[in-house]
Amino acid sequence: AIGSLDELKNQTNLIGFTEGLDLHRPFLDEVRFSCEECGGTSERVPEVMDAWFDSGAMPVAQWHYPFEGKDAFELQSPADYVCEGVDQTRGWFYTLHALSVLLFDRPAYKNVVSLGHILDETGAKMSKSKGNIVEPWSVLDSRGADALRWYMFTATTPGNPRRFSENLVGESVRKFLLPLWNTYSFFVTYANLDGFDPIKKDNPPISDRPLLDRWLISSLNSLISTTTDHLENYRITEAARNIESFVDNLSTWYVRRSRRRFWKSEDDIDKKAAYHTLHECLLTLSKLLAPFTPFIAEKMYLNLSGEEKTSVHLADWPQVIEDRIDPKIENDVKLAMQLSSLGRSARSKAKIKVRQPLSKAYAVIRSKDDIESLPRIEDQLEDELNVKSIQIAEDETSFIDSYIRPNLSILGPKLGKDLQVFISVLSSLEEAERSEIAAKIRSGNQVTINDEQYAADELIVEQKDKEGFVSAQEGNIFVVIETEISEDLALEGFARDLVRQIQEMRRKASLDIDDRIFLSILGDEQITQVIIHHSDYIEQETLASIGDQTKTRSPDLSETIDINGVEVLISVTKQIN
């Protein structure tokens, strides 16, 4: 065959060829051809014309095609995708196609993933002469391969240049890998304590589980769908960022809101639902993460699946269960997150910590779907915002005064001497009219004042909370809290602060999470009232029995702590069975 080794061997004027000769430089330089006409000798020239053009032969060369490997070559040609740096656009990317079209009249690959250049953390091109290169092994040793991979996937889309440093890789650990691992560790810790066995057929049907579980299962199946679609279409960054967002919600919403379900001693349907829901979620996540973070995914999978002799990289890719996706529930919880975030912002604005219970909160929402959602998420919001009740309000006028001001940079030149008259008109508007105009401005709509139309950017809305209320807003959605704290609410807030301090003392005393304790709490009359009204809550939250054991046993830890300006002597003693 043309170009084969046999053809070379059969040349009569061949010099320097022996059986078993390595056909690479410098050994190939020994092979020459004699010329009968001139009596001279032909030998290989040392210069290389175009190494990258030669690289276009890779698809055939790797199989030694056409001399062998024909079936393997046909099976894999054209390739699904090729991946290299953007500087290969006129190099490898082009020559692969050029040779394939020349030889087979078809392209060499179906998709290309072109990678941008890697820059240093200031955005400068890495260079040894500048001394700004980063040794990969130092990053791998300090941060791990999965952290490096995750940063590369999520920093920017593949074609764009990306900054790189060990600190930036560390951010991927802090923002994603640690929350993921902490969630996994939380599950494993309590599953081991309770002897949870995922193989048991005691998992409640999805339809019977609480809304929080149904939301997570729905979100998980939506994640499978979007991740699969992104990867099949080579949208790597989008796939990774969606997983990152899911893990953030899993950690900061589901696990945080479900902690008591795992802590409680009763092995009821609610607890079983929590275990099975979180187990399914983490096991599926390990499969979705396998292409991105192979080592963490493997560790999680082997433990959660109980199949020690297999691998996540041999497991089937997760399949979407369509009837588990419920857009209404996902929208409900999305609204709950938004309103909770606004409520916490309002508390921060009022300088009232979340542990302090409040009487009421109000939600000003105008979407019909959101109004219908509120009753379904009411209990979540009351718990998140630590309020006794949350109510829908038609508008914000009961809590907020809105004032309309001209945007002087635009209306000053436009109105000229009439500007002061216009300011007087704005000052004379009734409260209801001001609120209506303010809502339109926030929505970016034109408004009519004294039969004249004004664009939204020509006017400025200034708002002031009314006495006894503090608000936070996002677009046309408001959350308003009542700031008055009654004596009963103050005692309850003190009890929550007390619980937090006791939990910290448990940690300092190196107690296990399931250790029960005796508590001695001594202080002034306010402390006495807190114990009288909230002892059940304190005991339940801290696995404690309140009673002074210090006369018969030395406590494991005693501390005098200042809580809201009040000194409290707390003693913690581990109960011995």
Coordinates of C-alpha atoms in Angstrom, one line a residue:
A1 CA 0.0 0.0 0.0
I2 CA 1.1 3.5 -0.7
G3 CA 2.9 5.1 2.2
S4 CA 3.3 1.8 4.1
L5 CA 6.4 0.4 5.8
D6 CA 6.4 -2.5 3.2
E7 CA 6.6 0.0 0.4
L8 CA 9.6 1.6 2.1
K9 CA 11.3 -1.8 2.6
N10 CA 10.9 -2.7 -1.1
Q11 CA 12.8 0.3 -2.4
T12 CA 15.9 -1.0 -4.3
N13 CA 17.9 2.1 -3.6
L14 CA 17.3 2.1 0.1
I15 CA 20.3 2.7 2.4
G16 CA 20.6 2.3 6.2
F17 CA 17.2 0.6 6.8
T18 CA 17.2 -2.4 9.2
E19 CA 14.4 -4.5 10.7
G20 CA 13.0 -3.0 13.9
L21 CA 14.3 0.4 13.1
D22 CA 12.6 3.2 15.2
L23 CA 11.0 5.4 12.6
H24 CA 11.5 8.6 14.7
R25 CA 14.3 11.0 14.8
P26 CA 17.3 10.7 15.2
F27 CA 17.1 7.0 14.1
L28 CA 15.2 7.8 10.9
D29 CA 18.0 10.1 9.8
E30 CA 20.1 7.0 9.0
V31 CA 17.8 6.1 6.2
R32 CA 18.8 7.5 2.8
F33 CA 18.2 6.8 -0.9
S34 CA 20.9 6.4 -3.6
C35 CA 20.4 8.0 -7.0
E36 CA 21.5 5.9 -10.0
E37 CA 21.4 8.9 -12.3
C38 CA 23.6 11.3 -10.5
G39 CA 25.4 8.9 -8.1
G40 CA 24.4 11.0 -5.1
T41 CA 22.4 10.2 -2.0
S42 CA 19.1 11.7 -0.9
E43 CA 18.5 12.2 2.8
R44 CA 15.9 13.8 5.1
V45 CA 16.2 17.6 5.5
P46 CA 16.3 18.7 9.1
E47 CA 13.8 21.5 8.8
V48 CA 10.1 21.0 9.6
M49 CA 7.8 22.7 7.2
D50 CA 4.6 22.8 9.3
A51 CA 4.3 20.6 12.4
W52 CA 0.7 21.6 13.0
F53 CA -0.3 20.6 9.5
D54 CA 1.1 17.2 10.2
S55 CA -1.0 17.2 13.4
G56 CA -4.2 17.1 11.2
A57 CA -3.4 13.5 10.5
M58 CA -4.0 12.6 14.2
P59 CA -7.4 10.9 13.7
V60 CA -5.9 8.4 11.2
A61 CA -2.4 8.2 12.7
Q62 CA -3.7 7.1 16.2
W63 CA -5.2 4.0 14.7
H64 CA -2.4 3.4 12.1
Y65 CA -5.1 3.8 9.5
P66 CA -5.5 2.5 6.7
F67 CA -3.1 -0.4 7.5
E68 CA -5.1 -1.4 10.6
G69 CA -7.7 0.0 13.0
K70 CA -10.3 0.7 10.2
D71 CA -13.3 -0.3 12.4
A72 CA -12.1 1.9 15.3
F73 CA -11.5 4.8 13.0
E74 CA -14.9 4.6 11.4
L75 CA -16.6 4.3 14.7
Q76 CA -15.0 7.5 16.1
S77 CA -15.0 9.6 12.9
P78 CA -16.1 12.3 12.9
A79 CA -15.2 13.0 16.5
D80 CA -17.9 14.4 18.8
Y81 CA -15.7 17.3 19.8
V82 CA -12.2 18.7 19.9
C83 CA -10.8 20.8 22.7
E84 CA -7.8 23.0 22.6
G85 CA -6.6 26.6 23.2
V86 CA -8.0 29.5 21.1
D87 CA -4.5 29.8 19.4
Q88 CA -5.2 26.5 17.6
T89 CA -8.0 28.0 15.5
R90 CA -5.8 28.2 12.5
G91 CA -3.6 25.4 13.6
W92 CA -5.0 22.1 14.8
F93 CA -8.7 23.0 14.4
Y94 CA -8.2 23.9 10.8
T95 CA -5.8 21.2 9.7
L96 CA -8.0 18.4 11.2
H97 CA -10.8 19.6 8.9
A98 CA -8.6 20.2 5.9
L99 CA -7.1 16.7 5.9
S100 CA -10.4 15.0 6.7
V101 CA -12.2 16.8 3.8
L102 CA -9.3 16.0 1.5
L103 CA -9.2 12.3 2.4
F104 CA -12.8 11.5 3.3
D105 CA -15.0 14.5 2.1
R106 CA -16.3 15.1 5.6
P107 CA -15.4 17.2 8.7
A108 CA -13.1 15.8 11.3
Y109 CA -15.3 16.7 14.3
K110 CA -18.8 17.9 15.1
N111 CA -18.1 20.4 17.9
V112 CA -15.2 22.5 19.1
V113 CA -14.5 23.7 22.7
S114 CA -12.0 26.5 22.3
L115 CA -10.2 27.5 25.5
G116 CA -9.1 31.1 26.3
H117 CA -5.7 31.9 27.7
I118 CA -5.0 31.7 31.5
L119 CA -3.8 35.0 33.0
D120 CA -2.4 35.8 36.4
E121 CA -4.7 37.2 39.2
T122 CA -4.2 40.8 38.0
G123 CA -5.2 39.9 34.4
A124 CA -1.7 39.9 33.0
K125 CA -0.4 37.2 30.7
M126 CA 1.6 34.6 32.6
S127 CA 5.3 34.7 31.8
K128 CA 8.4 33.2 33.3
S129 CA 10.4 36.4 32.7
K130 CA 7.7 38.3 34.7
G131 CA 7.8 35.7 37.4
N132 CA 4.0 35.5 37.6
I133 CA 3.5 31.9 36.6
V134 CA 1.8 29.5 39.1
E135 CA 3.2 26.0 39.5
P136 CA 0.3 23.6 39.2
W137 CA 1.6 21.2 41.8
S138 CA 1.6 23.7 44.6
V139 CA -2.1 24.4 43.9
L140 CA -2.8 20.7 43.7
D141 CA -1.0 20.0 46.9
S142 CA -2.7 22.8 48.9
R143 CA -6.2 23.0 47.3
G144 CA -6.7 19.6 45.6
A145 CA -7.4 18.6 42.1
D146 CA -11.2 18.9 42.4
A147 CA -10.9 22.5 43.6
L148 CA -8.7 23.3 40.6
R149 CA -11.0 21.7 38.2
W150 CA -14.1 23.4 39.7
Y151 CA -12.5 26.8 39.5
M152 CA -11.6 26.2 35.8
F153 CA -15.1 25.1 35.0
T154 CA -16.9 28.0 36.7
A155 CA -14.6 31.0 36.4
T156 CA -15.8 31.9 32.9
T157 CA -17.0 30.3 29.8
P158 CA -14.4 28.2 28.0
G159 CA -13.5 30.7 25.2
N160 CA -12.8 33.6 27.5
P161 CA -9.5 34.3 29.1
R162 CA -9.5 33.6 32.9
R163 CA -7.5 34.9 35.8
F164 CA -5.7 32.3 37.9
S165 CA -4.1 32.1 41.3
E166 CA -4.1 29.8 44.3
N167 CA -6.4 32.3 46.1
L168 CA -8.9 32.2 43.3
V169 CA -8.9 28.4 43.5
G170 CA -9.4 28.7 47.2
E171 CA -12.6 30.7 46.6
S172 CA -14.1 27.6 44.8
V173 CA -13.4 25.6 48.0
R174 CA -15.1 28.2 50.2
K175 CA -18.1 28.9 48.0
F176 CA -18.8 25.4 46.7
L177 CA -16.7 22.4 47.9
L178 CA -17.0 23.2 51.6
P179 CA -20.8 23.7 51.7
L180 CA -21.1 20.5 49.6
W181 CA -18.9 18.5 52.0
N182 CA -20.5 20.0 55.1
T183 CA -23.9 19.0 53.9
Y184 CA -22.7 15.5 53.1
S185 CA -21.0 15.3 56.5
F186 CA -24.2 16.5 58.2
F187 CA -26.2 13.8 56.6
V188 CA -23.6 11.1 57.4
T189 CA -23.3 12.1 61.0
Y190 CA -27.0 11.9 61.8
A191 CA -27.6 8.9 59.5
N192 CA -24.9 7.0 61.5
L193 CA -26.4 8.1 64.9
D194 CA -29.9 6.9 63.9
G195 CA -28.7 3.8 62.0
F196 CA -30.4 5.0 58.8
D197 CA -30.5 2.4 56.1
P198 CA -31.5 3.7 52.6
I199 CA -32.2 0.1 51.4
K200 CA -35.1 -0.2 53.8
K201 CA -38.5 0.2 52.2
D202 CA -39.7 2.7 54.8
N203 CA -39.4 5.8 52.6
P204 CA -42.7 7.7 52.5
P205 CA -44.2 8.4 49.0
I206 CA -43.1 11.7 47.6
S207 CA -46.7 13.0 47.6
D208 CA -46.9 12.4 51.4
R209 CA -43.7 14.3 52.2
P210 CA -43.6 17.9 53.5
L211 CA -43.5 20.7 50.9
L212 CA -39.8 21.3 51.7
D213 CA -39.0 17.7 50.6
R214 CA -41.2 17.9 47.5
W215 CA -39.4 21.2 46.6
L216 CA -36.0 19.6 46.9
I217 CA -37.0 16.5 44.8
S218 CA -38.5 18.7 42.2
S219 CA -35.5 21.0 42.1
L220 CA -33.2 17.9 41.9
N221 CA -35.0 16.6 38.8
S222 CA -35.0 20.0 37.2
L223 CA -31.2 20.1 37.9
I224 CA -30.8 16.7 36.2
S225 CA -32.7 18.0 33.1
T226 CA -30.8 21.3 32.8
T227 CA -27.4 19.7 33.6
T228 CA -27.9 17.0 31.0
D229 CA -29.0 19.6 28.4
H230 CA -26.0 21.8 29.1
L231 CA -23.5 19.0 28.9
E232 CA -24.9 17.5 25.7
N233 CA -24.6 21.0 24.1
Y234 CA -21.1 21.6 25.6
R235 CA -22.2 24.4 27.9
I236 CA -19.8 23.3 30.6
T237 CA -19.8 26.5 32.7
E238 CA -23.5 26.9 32.7
A239 CA -23.9 23.2 33.9
A240 CA -21.4 23.7 36.7
R241 CA -22.8 27.0 37.9
N242 CA -26.3 25.5 38.0
I243 CA -25.0 22.7 40.3
E244 CA -23.3 25.3 42.4
S245 CA -26.5 27.3 42.8
F246 CA -28.4 24.1 43.7
V247 CA -25.9 23.1 46.4
D248 CA -26.1 26.6 47.8
N249 CA -29.9 26.3 48.2
L250 CA -29.5 22.8 49.5
S251 CA -27.1 24.0 52.2
T252 CA -28.6 27.3 53.2
W253 CA -32.3 26.5 52.8
Y254 CA -33.1 22.8 52.9
V255 CA -30.6 21.6 55.5
R256 CA -30.8 24.7 57.6
R257 CA -34.6 24.5 57.7
S258 CA -34.6 20.7 58.2
R259 CA -32.1 20.4 61.1
R260 CA -34.7 19.8 63.7
R261 CA -36.2 17.0 61.7
F262 CA -32.8 15.2 62.0
W263 CA -32.2 16.2 65.6
K264 CA -35.5 15.0 67.1
S265 CA -35.7 11.7 68.9
E266 CA -39.0 10.5 67.3
D267 CA -38.4 8.2 64.4
D268 CA -41.6 9.3 62.6
I269 CA -42.7 9.7 59.0
D270 CA -41.4 13.2 58.9
K271 CA -37.9 12.1 59.9
K272 CA -37.9 9.2 57.5
A273 CA -38.9 11.6 54.7
A274 CA -36.0 14.0 55.6
Y275 CA -33.5 11.2 55.5
H276 CA -34.6 9.6 52.3
T277 CA -35.0 13.0 50.5
L278 CA -31.5 14.2 51.5
H279 CA -29.9 10.7 50.7
E280 CA -31.5 10.7 47.2
C281 CA -30.3 14.2 46.6
L282 CA -26.7 13.6 47.7
L283 CA -26.4 10.3 45.8
T284 CA -27.7 11.9 42.6
L285 CA -25.4 14.9 43.1
S286 CA -22.4 12.6 43.3
K287 CA -23.3 11.3 39.8
L288 CA -23.9 14.8 38.4
L289 CA -20.6 15.9 39.8
A290 CA -18.6 13.0 38.5
P291 CA -17.4 14.7 35.3
F292 CA -16.5 17.9 37.3
T293 CA -15.0 16.8 40.6
P294 CA -14.2 13.0 40.2
F295 CA -12.6 12.4 43.5
I296 CA -15.2 14.0 45.8
A297 CA -17.9 12.4 43.7
E298 CA -16.3 9.0 44.1
K299 CA -16.0 9.4 47.9
M300 CA -19.6 10.4 48.3
Y301 CA -20.9 7.8 45.9
L302 CA -19.1 4.8 47.5
N303 CA -20.4 5.7 51.0
L304 CA -23.9 6.7 50.0
S305 CA -24.5 3.8 47.6
G306 CA -23.0 1.1 49.8
E307 CA -21.4 -0.4 46.7
E308 CA -17.8 -0.5 47.6
K309 CA -16.6 -2.6 44.6
T310 CA -18.0 -0.2 41.9
S311 CA -17.5 3.4 41.0
V312 CA -19.5 6.5 40.3
H313 CA -17.8 6.7 37.0
L314 CA -19.4 3.3 36.0
A315 CA -22.8 4.3 37.3
D316 CA -25.7 5.2 35.0
W317 CA -26.2 9.0 34.4
P318 CA -29.3 10.2 36.4
Q319 CA -32.6 10.2 34.6
V320 CA -35.3 12.8 35.0
I321 CA -38.5 11.7 36.6
E322 CA -40.9 14.1 35.0
D323 CA -43.9 13.7 37.3
R324 CA -41.6 14.7 40.3
I325 CA -41.1 18.2 38.8
D326 CA -43.6 20.7 40.2
P327 CA -43.0 24.3 38.9
K328 CA -45.6 25.6 41.4
I329 CA -43.7 24.3 44.4
E330 CA -40.4 25.5 43.0
N331 CA -41.9 29.0 42.5
D332 CA -43.4 28.9 46.0
V333 CA -40.0 28.3 47.7
K334 CA -38.3 30.8 45.4
L335 CA -40.7 33.4 46.6
A336 CA -40.1 32.3 50.2
M337 CA -36.4 32.8 49.8
Q338 CA -36.9 36.2 48.3
L339 CA -39.2 37.4 51.0
S340 CA -37.0 35.9 53.7
S341 CA -34.0 37.8 52.3
L342 CA -36.0 41.0 52.3
G343 CA -37.2 40.4 55.8
R344 CA -33.7 39.8 57.1
S345 CA -32.6 43.1 55.3
A346 CA -35.4 44.9 57.1
R347 CA -34.3 43.5 60.5
S348 CA -30.7 44.5 59.7
K349 CA -31.9 48.0 58.8
A350 CA -33.8 48.2 62.1
K351 CA -30.8 46.7 64.0
I352 CA -33.0 43.9 65.4
K353 CA -31.2 40.5 65.3
V354 CA -33.0 37.5 63.8
R355 CA -33.1 35.6 67.2
Q356 CA -35.5 38.3 68.6
P357 CA -39.1 37.3 67.8
L358 CA -41.4 40.0 66.4
S359 CA -45.1 40.3 66.4
K360 CA -45.9 40.8 62.7
A361 CA -44.5 41.1 59.2
Y362 CA -46.3 42.2 56.1
A363 CA -45.6 41.3 52.5
V364 CA -46.6 43.7 49.7
I365 CA -46.8 41.5 46.5
R366 CA -48.8 42.3 43.5
S367 CA -48.5 39.2 41.3
K368 CA -51.6 37.0 41.5
D369 CA -49.4 33.8 41.5
D370 CA -47.3 35.2 44.4
I371 CA -50.4 36.1 46.4
E372 CA -51.7 32.6 45.9
S373 CA -48.3 31.2 47.0
L374 CA -48.1 33.0 50.3
P375 CA -50.5 30.8 52.3
R376 CA -48.5 27.7 51.2
I377 CA -45.2 29.2 52.5
E378 CA -46.6 31.2 55.4
D379 CA -45.2 28.8 58.1
Q380 CA -41.7 28.9 56.4
L381 CA -41.7 32.7 56.4
E382 CA -42.9 33.0 60.0
D383 CA -40.0 30.7 61.0
E384 CA -37.4 32.4 58.8
L385 CA -38.4 35.9 59.8
N386 CA -39.1 34.8 63.4
V387 CA -42.5 36.6 63.5
K388 CA -45.7 35.4 65.0
S389 CA -47.7 36.1 61.8
I390 CA -47.2 37.4 58.3
Q391 CA -49.9 39.1 56.3
I392 CA -50.5 40.2 52.8
A393 CA -50.9 44.0 52.3
E394 CA -52.4 45.5 49.2
D395 CA -49.9 48.3 49.1
E396 CA -47.1 49.9 51.1
T397 CA -48.9 53.2 52.0
S398 CA -49.8 52.0 55.5
F399 CA -46.1 51.5 56.3
I400 CA -44.1 53.8 54.0
D401 CA -44.3 57.4 52.9
S402 CA -43.3 57.9 49.3
Y403 CA -42.1 61.3 48.0
I404 CA -41.5 62.3 44.4
R405 CA -38.6 64.5 43.5
P406 CA -37.5 65.8 40.0
N407 CA -34.3 64.4 38.6
L408 CA -32.6 67.8 38.4
S409 CA -30.0 66.8 35.9
I410 CA -32.8 66.0 33.3
L411 CA -35.7 68.2 34.3
G412 CA -33.7 71.2 35.3
P413 CA -32.7 72.1 31.8
K414 CA -36.0 70.9 30.4
L415 CA -38.3 72.9 32.7
G416 CA -36.1 75.9 33.3
K417 CA -38.0 78.6 35.2
D418 CA -41.0 76.3 35.6
L419 CA -39.0 73.9 37.7
Q420 CA -40.0 75.5 41.1
V421 CA -43.7 75.3 40.0
F422 CA -43.3 71.6 39.2
I423 CA -41.7 71.0 42.6
S424 CA -44.7 72.7 44.3
V425 CA -47.0 70.4 42.3
L426 CA -45.1 67.3 43.5
S427 CA -45.3 68.5 47.1
S428 CA -49.1 68.9 46.9
L429 CA -49.8 65.4 45.7
E430 CA -52.0 63.3 48.0
E431 CA -50.4 60.2 49.7
A432 CA -52.3 57.7 47.6
E433 CA -51.4 59.5 44.4
R434 CA -47.7 59.7 45.4
S435 CA -47.7 55.9 46.1
E436 CA -49.3 55.2 42.7
I437 CA -46.8 57.3 40.9
A438 CA -43.9 55.8 42.8
A439 CA -45.0 52.3 41.8
K440 CA -45.1 53.2 38.2
I441 CA -41.6 54.9 38.4
R442 CA -40.2 51.8 40.0
S443 CA -41.6 49.7 37.2
G444 CA -40.0 52.0 34.6
N445 CA -43.3 53.3 33.3
Q446 CA -44.2 56.8 32.2
V447 CA -46.4 58.8 34.6
T448 CA -48.8 61.7 34.1
I449 CA -48.7 64.7 36.4
N450 CA -50.9 67.7 35.7
D451 CA -51.7 66.3 32.2
E452 CA -48.0 66.2 31.4
Q453 CA -46.2 62.9 30.8
Y454 CA -42.8 62.2 32.4
A455 CA -40.4 59.3 31.8
A456 CA -39.4 57.2 34.8
D457 CA -35.8 58.4 34.7
E458 CA -37.0 62.1 35.0
L459 CA -38.3 61.5 38.5
I460 CA -36.8 60.2 41.7
V461 CA -38.7 58.3 44.4
E462 CA -37.7 58.8 48.0
Q463 CA -39.2 56.7 50.7
K464 CA -39.4 56.9 54.5
D465 CA -40.6 54.2 56.8
K466 CA -43.5 55.3 59.1
E467 CA -43.0 55.1 62.9
G468 CA -43.0 51.6 64.2
F469 CA -42.2 49.9 60.8
V470 CA -39.1 49.1 58.8
S471 CA -39.2 47.9 55.2
A472 CA -37.0 46.4 52.5
Q473 CA -37.9 46.2 48.9
E474 CA -36.9 44.5 45.6
G475 CA -38.7 46.0 42.6
N476 CA -42.4 46.3 43.6
I477 CA -42.1 43.6 46.4
F478 CA -41.9 44.9 50.0
V479 CA -41.4 43.2 53.3
V480 CA -42.3 45.3 56.3
I481 CA -41.7 44.4 60.0
E482 CA -43.3 45.8 63.1
T483 CA -40.5 47.0 65.3
E484 CA -42.3 47.2 68.7
I485 CA -41.0 44.5 71.1
S486 CA -43.3 43.5 73.9
E487 CA -42.1 42.2 77.3
D488 CA -43.1 38.7 76.3
L489 CA -41.3 38.9 73.0
A490 CA -38.2 40.3 74.8
L491 CA -38.2 37.3 77.2
E492 CA -38.5 34.9 74.3
G493 CA -35.6 36.6 72.4
F494 CA -33.5 36.4 75.6
A495 CA -34.2 32.6 75.7
R496 CA -33.0 32.2 72.1
D497 CA -29.8 34.1 73.0
L498 CA -29.4 31.9 76.0
V499 CA -29.7 28.8 73.9
R500 CA -27.0 30.0 71.5
Q501 CA -24.6 30.5 74.4
I502 CA -25.3 27.1 75.8
Q503 CA -24.7 25.4 72.5
E504 CA -21.4 27.2 72.3
M505 CA -20.5 25.9 75.8
R506 CA -21.4 22.4 74.7
R507 CA -18.9 22.8 71.9
K508 CA -16.2 24.1 74.2
A509 CA -16.8 21.2 76.6
S510 CA -16.3 18.8 73.6
L511 CA -19.7 17.2 74.1
D512 CA -21.1 15.0 71.4
I513 CA -24.2 16.2 69.5
D514 CA -26.4 13.5 71.2
D515 CA -25.0 14.0 74.7
R516 CA -27.7 15.1 77.3
I517 CA -26.7 17.6 79.9
F518 CA -27.7 19.2 83.2
L519 CA -28.0 23.0 83.2
S520 CA -27.6 25.4 86.0
I521 CA -28.6 29.0 85.0
L522 CA -28.3 31.7 87.6
G523 CA -29.0 35.4 87.2
D524 CA -31.3 38.3 88.1
E525 CA -35.1 38.5 88.0
Q526 CA -35.1 38.7 84.2
I527 CA -33.3 35.4 84.0
T528 CA -35.8 33.8 86.4
Q529 CA -38.7 34.9 84.2
V530 CA -36.9 33.5 81.1
I531 CA -36.6 30.1 82.9
I532 CA -40.2 30.2 84.1
H533 CA -41.7 30.9 80.7
H534 CA -39.2 29.2 78.3
S535 CA -37.6 26.2 80.2
D536 CA -39.2 23.7 77.8
Y537 CA -37.8 25.4 74.8
I538 CA -34.3 25.7 76.3
E539 CA -34.3 22.1 77.4
Q540 CA -35.5 20.8 74.0
E541 CA -33.0 22.8 72.0
T542 CA -30.0 22.0 74.2
L543 CA -30.8 18.4 75.1
A544 CA -30.8 19.5 78.8
S545 CA -32.5 19.2 82.1
I546 CA -32.5 22.5 84.0
G547 CA -31.4 21.9 87.6
D548 CA -28.4 22.8 89.7
Q549 CA -26.0 19.8 89.9
T550 CA -23.0 21.8 91.0
K551 CA -23.5 20.8 94.7
T552 CA -23.1 17.1 94.0
R553 CA -20.9 17.1 90.8
S554 CA -18.3 19.4 89.3
P555 CA -19.6 20.8 86.1
D556 CA -17.8 20.2 82.8
L557 CA -17.8 23.9 82.1
S558 CA -19.0 27.0 84.0
E559 CA -19.0 30.5 82.5
T560 CA -20.4 34.0 83.4
I561 CA -21.7 35.4 80.2
D562 CA -23.0 38.8 79.3
I563 CA -26.2 38.5 77.3
N564 CA -27.8 41.8 76.3
G565 CA -26.1 43.6 79.2
V566 CA -27.2 40.9 81.8
E567 CA -24.7 38.7 83.5
V568 CA -25.7 35.0 83.6
L569 CA -23.8 32.2 85.3
I570 CA -24.2 29.0 83.2
S571 CA -22.9 25.5 84.3
V572 CA -23.0 22.6 81.9
T573 CA -22.7 19.0 83.3
K574 CA -22.9 15.9 81.1
Q575 CA -25.5 13.4 82.1
I576 CA -24.2 9.9 82.9
N577 CA -26.5 7.0 82.2

